[in-house]
PDB file of C-alpha atoms in Angstrom:
ATOM      1  CA  UNK A 229      72.154  84.425 102.520  1.00 72.00           C
ATOM      2  CA  UNK A 230      70.916  87.662 104.159  1.00 93.00           C
ATOM      3  CA  UNK A 231      71.924  90.491 102.012  1.00 93.00           C
ATOM      4  CA  UNK A 232      72.075  93.055 104.835  1.00 94.00           C
ATOM      5  CA  UNK A 233      74.268  90.624 106.746  1.00 95.00           C
ATOM      6  CA  UNK A 234      76.754  90.274 103.859  1.00 95.00           C
ATOM      7  CA  UNK A 235      76.771  94.054 103.382  1.00 95.00           C
ATOM      8  CA  UNK A 236      77.454  94.844 106.947  1.00 96.00           C
ATOM      9  CA  UNK A 237      80.176  92.042 107.135  1.00 96.00           C
ATOM     10  CA  UNK A 238      81.979  93.525 104.195  1.00 96.00           C
ATOM     11  CA  UNK A 239      81.921  96.985 105.876  1.00 96.00           C
ATOM     12  CA  UNK A 240      83.324  95.575 109.179  1.00 97.00           C
ATOM     13  CA  UNK A 241      85.833  93.414 107.548  1.00 97.00           C
ATOM     14  CA  UNK A 242      87.993  96.249 106.037  1.00 97.00           C
ATOM     15  CA  UNK A 243      88.047  98.368 109.078  1.00 97.00           C
ATOM     16  CA  UNK A 244      90.921  96.583 110.990  1.00 97.00           C
ATOM     17  CA  UNK A 245      93.120  96.854 107.937  1.00 98.00           C
ATOM     18  CA  UNK A 246      92.407 100.667 107.628  1.00 98.00           C
ATOM     19  CA  UNK A 247      93.052 101.135 111.374  1.00 97.00           C
ATOM     20  CA  UNK A 248      96.465  99.372 111.096  1.00 97.00           C
ATOM     21  CA  UNK A 249      97.579 101.525 108.083  1.00 98.00           C
ATOM     22  CA  UNK A 250      96.267 104.814 109.535  1.00 97.00           C
ATOM     23  CA  UNK A 251      96.687 104.523 113.356  1.00 97.00           C
ATOM     24  CA  UNK A 252      99.572 102.005 113.614  1.00 97.00           C
ATOM     25  CA  UNK A 253     101.413 102.388 110.346  1.00 96.00           C
ATOM     26  CA  UNK A 254     105.048 101.409 111.543  1.00 95.00           C
ATOM     27  CA  UNK A 255     103.967  98.672 113.933  1.00 97.00           C
ATOM     28  CA  UNK A 256     105.409  95.317 112.898  1.00 96.00           C
ATOM     29  CA  UNK A 257     102.037  93.650 112.930  1.00 97.00           C
ATOM     30  CA  UNK A 258     100.706  96.342 110.585  1.00 96.00           C
ATOM     31  CA  UNK A 259     103.449  95.794 108.142  1.00 96.00           C
ATOM     32  CA  UNK A 260     103.258  91.937 108.228  1.00 96.00           C
ATOM     33  CA  UNK A 261      99.376  92.012 107.757  1.00 96.00           C
ATOM     34  CA  UNK A 262      99.656  94.588 105.022  1.00 96.00           C
ATOM     35  CA  UNK A 263     102.360  92.778 103.012  1.00 95.00           C
ATOM     36  CA  UNK A 264      99.877  90.071 102.487  1.00 95.00           C
ATOM     37  CA  UNK A 265      97.263  89.828  99.690  1.00 94.00           C
ATOM     38  CA  UNK A 266      95.107  87.573 102.004  1.00 92.00           C
ATOM     39  CA  UNK A 267      92.893  90.367 103.243  1.00 91.00           C
ATOM     40  CA  UNK A 268      91.399  90.680  99.685  1.00 95.00           C
ATOM     41  CA  UNK A 269      90.519  87.070  99.279  1.00 96.00           C
ATOM     42  CA  UNK A 270      87.433  86.963 101.527  1.00 96.00           C
ATOM     43  CA  UNK A 271      86.371  90.422  99.903  1.00 95.00           C
ATOM     44  CA  UNK A 272      86.912  89.193  96.350  1.00 96.00           C
ATOM     45  CA  UNK A 273      84.991  85.923  97.196  1.00 96.00           C
ATOM     46  CA  UNK A 274      82.091  88.036  98.677  1.00 96.00           C
ATOM     47  CA  UNK A 275      82.145  90.095  95.610  1.00 95.00           C
ATOM     48  CA  UNK A 276      82.025  87.003  93.251  1.00 95.00           C
ATOM     49  CA  UNK A 277      79.180  85.649  95.304  1.00 95.00           C
ATOM     50  CA  UNK A 278      77.266  88.799  95.150  1.00 94.00           C
ATOM     51  CA  UNK A 279      77.980  89.449  91.466  1.00 92.00           C
ATOM     52  CA  UNK A 280      76.788  86.019  90.230  1.00 91.00           C
ATOM     53  CA  UNK A 281      73.650  86.421  92.395  1.00 89.00           C
ATOM     54  CA  UNK A 282      72.842  89.593  90.521  1.00 85.00           C
ATOM     55  CA  UNK A 283      73.871  89.189  86.981  1.00 82.00           C
ATOM     56  CA  UNK A 284      71.627  87.105  84.655  1.00 82.00           C
ATOM     57  CA  UNK A 285      71.577  87.028  80.877  1.00 84.00           C
ATOM     58  CA  UNK A 286      69.467  90.034  80.582  1.00 81.00           C
ATOM     59  CA  UNK A 287      71.547  92.228  82.860  1.00 80.00           C
ATOM     60  CA  UNK A 288      74.808  91.109  81.341  1.00 80.00           C
ATOM     61  CA  UNK A 289      73.416  92.028  77.973  1.00 81.00           C
ATOM     62  CA  UNK A 290      72.407  95.448  79.264  1.00 78.00           C
ATOM     63  CA  UNK A 291      75.744  95.961  81.073  1.00 80.00           C
ATOM     64  CA  UNK A 292      77.859  94.936  78.033  1.00 87.00           C
ATOM     65  CA  UNK A 293      77.355  98.418  76.496  1.00 88.00           C
ATOM     66  CA  UNK A 294      75.579 100.339  79.280  1.00 88.00           C
ATOM     67  CA  UNK A 295      73.950 103.694  79.283  1.00 89.00           C
ATOM     68  CA  UNK A 296      73.643 105.664  82.428  1.00 93.00           C
ATOM     69  CA  UNK A 297      69.973 104.808  82.661  1.00 90.00           C
ATOM     70  CA  UNK A 298      71.050 101.003  82.501  1.00 86.00           C
ATOM     71  CA  UNK A 299      73.463 101.525  85.383  1.00 89.00           C
ATOM     72  CA  UNK A 300      70.938 103.540  87.420  1.00 90.00           C
ATOM     73  CA  UNK A 301      68.425 100.703  87.030  1.00 87.00           C
ATOM     74  CA  UNK A 302      70.904  98.085  87.895  1.00 86.00           C
ATOM     75  CA  UNK A 303      72.016  99.833  91.169  1.00 88.00           C
ATOM     76  CA  UNK A 304      68.326 100.462  92.007  1.00 89.00           C
ATOM     77  CA  UNK A 305      68.339  96.836  93.100  1.00 89.00           C
ATOM     78  CA  UNK A 306      69.736  96.239  96.677  1.00 92.00           C
ATOM     79  CA  UNK A 307      71.670  93.175  95.585  1.00 91.00           C
ATOM     80  CA  UNK A 308      73.388  95.108  92.825  1.00 90.00           C
ATOM     81  CA  UNK A 309      74.053  98.107  95.008  1.00 92.00           C
ATOM     82  CA  UNK A 310      75.660  95.655  97.658  1.00 94.00           C
ATOM     83  CA  UNK A 311      77.780  94.191  94.811  1.00 93.00           C
ATOM     84  CA  UNK A 312      78.948  97.611  93.706  1.00 92.00           C
ATOM     85  CA  UNK A 313      79.694  98.580  97.273  1.00 95.00           C
ATOM     86  CA  UNK A 314      81.766  95.564  97.964  1.00 96.00           C
ATOM     87  CA  UNK A 315      83.586  96.276  94.649  1.00 95.00           C
ATOM     88  CA  UNK A 316      84.495  99.822  96.193  1.00 96.00           C
ATOM     89  CA  UNK A 317      85.618  98.176  99.321  1.00 97.00           C
ATOM     90  CA  UNK A 318      87.922  95.985  97.541  1.00 96.00           C
ATOM     91  CA  UNK A 319      89.317  98.418  95.256  1.00 96.00           C
ATOM     92  CA  UNK A 320      89.612 101.329  97.971  1.00 97.00           C
ATOM     93  CA  UNK A 321      91.493  98.896 100.349  1.00 97.00           C
ATOM     94  CA  UNK A 322      93.769  97.820  97.467  1.00 97.00           C
ATOM     95  CA  UNK A 323      94.689 101.335  96.562  1.00 97.00           C
ATOM     96  CA  UNK A 324      95.020 102.235 100.308  1.00 98.00           C
ATOM     97  CA  UNK A 325      97.441  99.405 100.658  1.00 98.00           C
ATOM     98  CA  UNK A 326      99.448 100.783  97.736  1.00 97.00           C
ATOM     99  CA  UNK A 327      99.471 104.212  99.347  1.00 98.00           C
ATOM    100  CA  UNK A 328     100.512 102.619 102.659  1.00 98.00           C
ATOM    101  CA  UNK A 329     103.419 100.842 101.152  1.00 97.00           C
ATOM    102  CA  UNK A 330     104.500 103.919  99.098  1.00 96.00           C
ATOM    103  CA  UNK A 331     104.654 105.742 102.473  1.00 96.00           C
ATOM    104  CA  UNK A 332     106.684 102.986 104.012  1.00 96.00           C
ATOM    105  CA  UNK A 333     109.133 102.926 101.200  1.00 95.00           C
ATOM    106  CA  UNK A 334     109.559 106.698 100.860  1.00 94.00           C
ATOM    107  CA  UNK A 335     108.753 108.113 104.200  1.00 93.00           C
ATOM    108  CA  UNK A 336     106.036 110.267 102.617  1.00 95.00           C
ATOM    109  CA  UNK A 337     103.274 111.037 105.120  1.00 95.00           C
ATOM    110  CA  UNK A 338     100.166 109.131 104.225  1.00 97.00           C
ATOM    111  CA  UNK A 339      97.653 109.427 107.019  1.00 97.00           C
ATOM    112  CA  UNK A 340      95.474 112.150 105.361  1.00 97.00           C
ATOM    113  CA  UNK A 341      95.652 110.244 101.964  1.00 98.00           C
ATOM    114  CA  UNK A 342      94.577 106.970 103.674  1.00 98.00           C
ATOM    115  CA  UNK A 343      91.700 108.629 105.431  1.00 98.00           C
ATOM    116  CA  UNK A 344      90.518 110.186 102.247  1.00 97.00           C
ATOM    117  CA  UNK A 345      90.821 106.815 100.390  1.00 97.00           C
ATOM    118  CA  UNK A 346      88.868 105.140 103.096  1.00 96.00           C
ATOM    119  CA  UNK A 347      85.996 107.532 102.568  1.00 95.00           C
ATOM    120  CA  UNK A 348      86.406 108.632  98.880  1.00 95.00           C
ATOM    121  CA  UNK A 349      89.040 106.373  97.162  1.00 93.00           C
ATOM    122  CA  UNK A 350      90.043 108.512  94.163  1.00 96.00           C
ATOM    123  CA  UNK A 351      90.374 111.592  96.319  1.00 97.00           C
ATOM    124  CA  UNK A 352      92.736 109.714  98.540  1.00 97.00           C
ATOM    125  CA  UNK A 353      94.848 108.574  95.619  1.00 97.00           C
ATOM    126  CA  UNK A 354      95.087 112.099  94.163  1.00 98.00           C
ATOM    127  CA  UNK A 355      96.014 113.460  97.649  1.00 97.00           C
ATOM    128  CA  UNK A 356      98.845 110.801  97.924  1.00 97.00           C
ATOM    129  CA  UNK A 357     100.109 111.598  94.506  1.00 97.00           C
ATOM    130  CA  UNK A 358     100.081 115.404  95.169  1.00 97.00           C
ATOM    131  CA  UNK A 359     101.654 114.859  98.611  1.00 96.00           C
ATOM    132  CA  UNK A 360     104.370 112.581  97.242  1.00 95.00           C
ATOM    133  CA  UNK A 361     105.075 114.965  94.310  1.00 95.00           C
ATOM    134  CA  UNK A 362     105.442 117.949  96.780  1.00 95.00           C
ATOM    135  CA  UNK A 363     107.551 116.017  99.160  1.00 92.00           C
ATOM    136  CA  UNK A 364     109.885 114.747  96.493  1.00 90.00           C
ATOM    137  CA  UNK A 365     110.229 118.331  94.993  1.00 90.00           C
ATOM    138  CA  UNK A 366     110.705 120.275  98.258  1.00 90.00           C
ATOM    139  CA  UNK A 367     111.757 117.899 100.934  1.00 86.00           C
ATOM    140  CA  UNK A 368     113.856 115.203  99.073  1.00 83.00           C
ATOM    141  CA  UNK A 369     115.359 112.413 101.127  1.00 76.00           C
ATOM    142  CA  UNK A 370     118.333 110.386 100.136  1.00 62.00           C
ATOM    143  CA  UNK A 371     117.456 107.370 102.299  1.00 54.00           C
ATOM    144  CA  UNK A 372     113.993 105.728 102.068  1.00 50.00           C
ATOM    145  CA  UNK A 373     112.532 103.260 104.632  1.00 50.00           C
ATOM    146  CA  UNK A 374     112.938  99.702 103.337  1.00 53.00           C
ATOM    147  CA  UNK A 375     109.891  97.668 102.845  1.00 50.00           C
ATOM    148  CA  UNK A 376     109.604  93.914 103.106  1.00 52.00           C
ATOM    149  CA  UNK A 377     107.681  93.985  99.773  1.00 52.00           C
ATOM    150  CA  UNK A 378     107.811  96.076  96.744  1.00 50.00           C
ATOM    151  CA  UNK A 379     104.812  98.411  95.874  1.00 48.00           C
ATOM    152  CA  UNK A 380     103.796  95.996  93.245  1.00 49.00           C
ATOM    153  CA  UNK A 381     103.881  92.904  95.534  1.00 46.00           C
TER     154      UNK A 381
END
């Protein structure tokens, strides 16, 4: 299958979920969609397809105890880079979903953290942790917004 097409499909696939969380976070449809793990299934399947298309015995051996040079060589291949990118898409969306539900449950503002998570996952996570901490310390609330699912599920 065309690698460029799969790469672009992965990029486009995640956008509606990010838009729902960022632009329409309190809409019932957003909550319904984001309470499900189903958005991760196609991405995980794409990742598995790409992963097994890139990893052979030699690559697996090199990556079992990688050096920075090994990783640089591996990601120098377009297929490996696409595999790594889909890995980022899955994990960033998963963390974004967690941030989203944390905001829904606690009332903490998440838009800035979700935007950062979309473009630079770990920075969005850190932003949310700081925002939640500051909010809890300086603007405590006695009521929190109920969520149809817990942050873990």
